[in-house]
Structures are given as structure tokens and as C-alpha cells.
Coordinates of C-alpha atoms in Angstrom, one line a residue:
M1 CA 56.4 199.6 113.7
K2 CA 54.2 196.8 115.2
I3 CA 55.4 193.4 114.1
D4 CA 52.7 190.7 112.8
V5 CA 53.2 187.6 115.3
S6 CA 50.5 185.6 113.7
R7 CA 53.2 183.7 111.8
K8 CA 53.8 181.5 114.8
N9 CA 50.2 180.0 114.5
H10 CA 50.8 178.5 110.9
K11 CA 49.0 175.0 110.3
G12 CA 52.0 173.3 108.7
L13 CA 55.3 172.0 110.0
F14 CA 58.5 173.9 109.4
I15 CA 62.0 172.0 109.9
T16 CA 65.2 173.8 109.1
F17 CA 68.5 172.0 108.8
E18 CA 71.8 173.6 110.0
G19 CA 75.4 172.8 110.5
P20 CA 79.1 173.7 109.2
D21 CA 80.0 173.7 105.9
G22 CA 80.5 170.1 104.3
S23 CA 78.1 168.7 107.0
G24 CA 75.8 167.0 104.1
K25 CA 72.9 169.0 104.7
S26 CA 71.6 169.1 101.1
S27 CA 71.9 165.5 100.6
V28 CA 70.3 164.6 103.8
I29 CA 67.4 166.7 103.0
N30 CA 67.3 165.1 99.8
Q31 CA 66.7 161.8 101.1
V32 CA 64.2 162.7 103.9
Y33 CA 62.3 164.8 101.1
R34 CA 61.8 161.6 99.1
Y35 CA 60.7 160.0 102.2
L36 CA 58.2 162.4 103.2
L37 CA 56.5 162.7 100.0
K38 CA 55.8 159.1 100.2
K39 CA 53.7 159.4 103.3
Y40 CA 52.3 162.6 102.5
P41 CA 52.1 163.3 98.5
N42 CA 51.6 166.9 97.6
K43 CA 52.3 167.9 101.4
V44 CA 55.9 168.3 101.4
A45 CA 58.0 171.3 100.3
R46 CA 61.8 171.7 100.1
T47 CA 63.9 175.1 99.8
R48 CA 67.1 176.7 100.7
E49 CA 68.6 180.0 101.9
P50 CA 69.7 182.3 101.0
G51 CA 67.2 182.7 98.0
G52 CA 64.6 179.9 97.9
T53 CA 62.0 181.6 95.8
N54 CA 61.1 182.1 92.2
N55 CA 61.0 185.8 92.9
P56 CA 64.0 187.0 91.4
I57 CA 64.7 189.7 94.2
A58 CA 65.6 187.0 96.6
E59 CA 67.8 184.8 94.3
D60 CA 69.5 188.3 93.0
I61 CA 70.4 188.9 97.0
R62 CA 71.8 185.1 96.8
N63 CA 74.0 186.0 93.9
I64 CA 75.5 189.0 95.9
I65 CA 76.0 187.2 99.0
L66 CA 77.7 183.7 97.4
N67 CA 79.3 185.4 94.4
K68 CA 82.7 184.1 93.3
L69 CA 84.1 187.6 92.9
D70 CA 85.9 189.6 95.4
Y71 CA 83.3 191.7 96.7
K72 CA 84.5 193.3 99.8
I73 CA 81.0 192.8 101.6
I74 CA 81.3 194.2 105.6
P75 CA 79.8 191.9 107.9
V76 CA 76.7 194.5 108.5
T77 CA 76.0 194.4 104.9
E78 CA 76.0 190.8 104.7
A79 CA 73.7 190.1 108.0
M80 CA 71.3 192.8 106.2
L81 CA 71.3 190.9 102.8
F82 CA 70.7 187.8 104.5
A83 CA 67.9 189.1 106.4
A84 CA 66.2 190.9 103.3
S85 CA 66.2 187.6 101.3
R86 CA 65.1 185.6 104.2
A87 CA 62.0 188.2 104.5
Q88 CA 61.2 187.8 100.7
H89 CA 61.4 183.9 101.0
I90 CA 59.3 183.5 104.0
H91 CA 56.4 185.7 102.3
D92 CA 56.9 184.3 99.1
Y93 CA 57.3 180.6 99.8
I94 CA 57.5 179.3 103.2
M95 CA 54.3 180.9 104.8
P96 CA 52.0 180.1 101.7
H97 CA 53.2 176.2 101.9
L98 CA 52.8 176.4 105.7
N99 CA 49.3 177.8 105.7
N100 CA 48.4 175.2 103.1
N101 CA 48.9 172.6 106.1
E102 CA 52.5 171.3 104.4
I103 CA 55.6 170.5 105.8
V104 CA 58.7 172.6 104.6
L105 CA 62.2 171.5 104.7
C106 CA 64.7 174.4 104.9
D107 CA 68.3 174.3 104.2
R108 CA 69.5 176.7 106.5
F109 CA 67.4 179.8 108.1
V110 CA 67.7 182.3 110.9
H111 CA 70.1 179.9 113.1
S112 CA 72.8 180.3 110.3
S113 CA 72.8 184.1 110.8
L114 CA 73.2 183.7 114.3
I115 CA 76.2 181.7 113.9
Y116 CA 78.1 183.2 110.7
Q117 CA 77.4 186.9 111.1
G118 CA 76.7 186.8 114.8
V119 CA 79.7 184.6 115.8
A120 CA 82.1 184.2 113.4
R121 CA 81.8 187.6 112.0
G122 CA 81.5 189.0 115.4
L123 CA 78.5 191.2 115.2
G124 CA 77.0 189.5 118.2
Q125 CA 73.9 187.0 118.1
E126 CA 71.8 189.5 119.9
Y127 CA 72.4 192.2 117.3
V128 CA 71.7 189.5 114.4
K129 CA 68.5 188.3 116.0
Q130 CA 67.1 191.7 116.5
L131 CA 67.9 192.6 112.9
N132 CA 66.0 189.5 111.8
E133 CA 62.9 189.9 113.8
Y134 CA 61.7 192.0 111.1
A135 CA 62.1 189.3 108.4
L136 CA 60.8 186.4 110.6
E137 CA 57.7 188.3 112.1
G138 CA 57.2 185.7 114.8
L139 CA 58.0 182.5 112.4
W140 CA 60.7 180.3 114.0
P141 CA 61.4 176.7 112.9
D142 CA 59.3 173.8 114.8
L143 CA 62.2 171.5 114.8
T144 CA 65.7 172.4 113.9
F145 CA 68.8 169.7 113.1
V146 CA 72.3 170.8 113.6
L147 CA 74.6 168.4 111.8
M148 CA 77.8 168.8 113.3
V149 CA 80.9 167.8 111.6
R150 CA 84.6 169.2 112.6
P151 CA 85.9 172.1 110.0
S152 CA 88.9 169.6 108.9
V153 CA 86.3 166.8 108.1
G154 CA 83.7 169.5 106.4
L155 CA 86.3 171.3 104.1
K156 CA 87.8 168.0 102.9
R157 CA 84.3 167.0 102.0
I158 CA 83.9 170.3 100.1
T159 CA 87.1 170.1 98.1
K160 CA 86.2 166.3 97.1
N161 CA 82.7 167.4 95.9
N162 CA 82.9 168.4 92.5
Q163 CA 79.1 168.8 92.2
R164 CA 78.7 170.9 95.1
E165 CA 78.4 174.6 94.5
F166 CA 81.6 176.4 95.7
N167 CA 80.9 180.0 96.8
R168 CA 82.4 182.8 98.6
L169 CA 82.1 181.7 101.9
D170 CA 84.0 178.4 101.2
R171 CA 87.0 180.5 100.2
E172 CA 86.9 181.9 103.8
E173 CA 90.0 181.2 105.8
L174 CA 90.2 178.1 108.3
S175 CA 89.5 180.5 111.2
L176 CA 86.3 181.3 110.2
H177 CA 85.0 177.7 109.9
Q178 CA 86.6 176.9 113.4
K179 CA 84.4 179.7 114.9
V180 CA 81.4 178.8 113.1
Y181 CA 81.7 175.0 114.5
R182 CA 82.2 176.4 118.0
G183 CA 79.4 178.6 117.4
Y184 CA 77.0 175.7 116.8
K185 CA 78.4 173.8 119.7
D186 CA 77.8 176.8 122.1
M187 CA 74.1 177.6 120.4
V188 CA 72.8 174.1 121.3
K189 CA 74.1 174.4 124.9
K190 CA 72.5 177.6 125.4
Y191 CA 69.1 177.3 123.3
P192 CA 68.2 173.6 123.2
K193 CA 64.7 174.2 122.8
G194 CA 63.6 172.4 119.3
I195 CA 67.0 171.6 118.3
V196 CA 68.3 168.2 117.7
V197 CA 72.2 167.4 117.2
I198 CA 72.9 164.9 114.7
N199 CA 76.8 163.4 114.4
A200 CA 77.4 164.2 110.8
E201 CA 80.4 162.4 110.4
Q202 CA 78.6 159.0 110.8
P203 CA 77.9 157.2 107.8
F204 CA 75.5 158.9 105.7
E205 CA 72.8 156.2 106.1
K206 CA 73.1 156.3 109.7
V207 CA 72.8 160.5 109.5
V208 CA 69.4 159.8 107.4
A209 CA 68.1 157.2 109.6
D210 CA 68.6 159.5 112.9
V211 CA 66.9 162.5 111.2
K212 CA 64.1 160.4 110.1
K213 CA 63.6 158.7 113.5
V214 CA 63.3 162.3 115.2
I215 CA 61.1 163.5 112.5
N216 CA 58.6 160.6 112.8
R217 CA 58.2 161.5 116.2
K218 CA 57.4 164.9 115.3
L219 CA 54.9 163.9 112.8
K220 CA 52.7 162.3 115.5
V221 CA 51.9 165.9 116.4
Y222 CA 51.6 167.1 113.1
E223 CA 49.1 164.6 112.1
K224 CA 46.7 165.5 115.2

């Protein structure tokens, strides 16, 4: 089966946000989204994974993955579900916006699968990467922020945040969150290209300011 690599040559700017649970990704994205909308009206889109599209297929898969019920989902099934949802997400939402020369902000993308299923679940990053190649068809983020926060800090934030969606993955044992944290630290050392690490334990305003500073540098290329 031939993979279409044309997605590499999209016209827009694809920015993803990664990090352990409780790193504040969603809140940071909300601030960055409002900031960019003022500069580029009608040219900024935000989304999240899994799901991220009005197509019920991707959202139904999200409900299965993040359900609060005690589903016994094995790691391979979990990885495949994420990849399936991602394929639909890219086709229905991400690529149409990128091809319209827009900036797309995404809360989690393929790096999450490499860490959560590849490292924390023990499937291996190479296996998960190969599994996702069919979903990605050559599309990788132009810029990825990794908001780093220690598991003890992140989990404490989760328990205090009553407005945050509490899902199946939040109920995992501390050992899994520690594997995720170490996985992200190792990943940014091995594959630093396109990845910017942000200290998410700083005051929220400083985290947002650091992210904006990097994006503004990237926008100089986007505007050409």
C-alpha cells in the first residue's frame, strides 16, 4: 500500500502541544488561540485528540478510549484506536484547515501515542510509529511544545481542577504517569528537531509568555 506523502507540503502551520497529565496544555492553548486570532482573524483553528472533529466516528472512538467504565482495553487495541481516531481527525479537520493556509493548534498528537502507548504501555516507540504512519500519511507537526511537569505536581493539579474532564487514563497508577514523564524527557533528548520544552511548573503567565515567544519566531517563516 502506497502512502500519500503530499500532506508534508501543506500551506499552513501545524502546532501541537504535548506533556504529562496536569501540565496545563488546554489552558495554554486557549490563551494562545485568543492571541493568534487577534493577529490572524479567521485563520486560526484549535482542536484536540482523540476526536477533534464533528464526524461522530472520531468522537465515538474518543468515548471508548477515555470512558469512565472499567473496559479492559489491551495496549495494542488502545494504540490502534488512537491511530484510527487520528486518521479521521486529520482527514476531516486538520488538513482542510492547513490547506486553507491556517494555523492549527492541537492538544496532543502522535507524540502522545509514542509516549503513552509506546513507552508507558510497553509497546515500543518504533512499533507505535509504524502503526501511525498509515494515519499520518506524512503529516508531522511543524512545531511541538512539550510542557513538562513532574507527576506529583500534575496529579495534584488534576485533583484540584473540578472543571477538567476526568477520564480513564487519569485513574492509572502513579507508576504509569512516572513512565510518561520519563518518556517525554528521553524523547526530547533523542528527537529534539521541531520540539520545544517548556517548564510548566512556572507561573501560568510565564508559561504562556514562553510559548508565545517561540511561536512569534516561527510566524516569521509562516508569513513569508
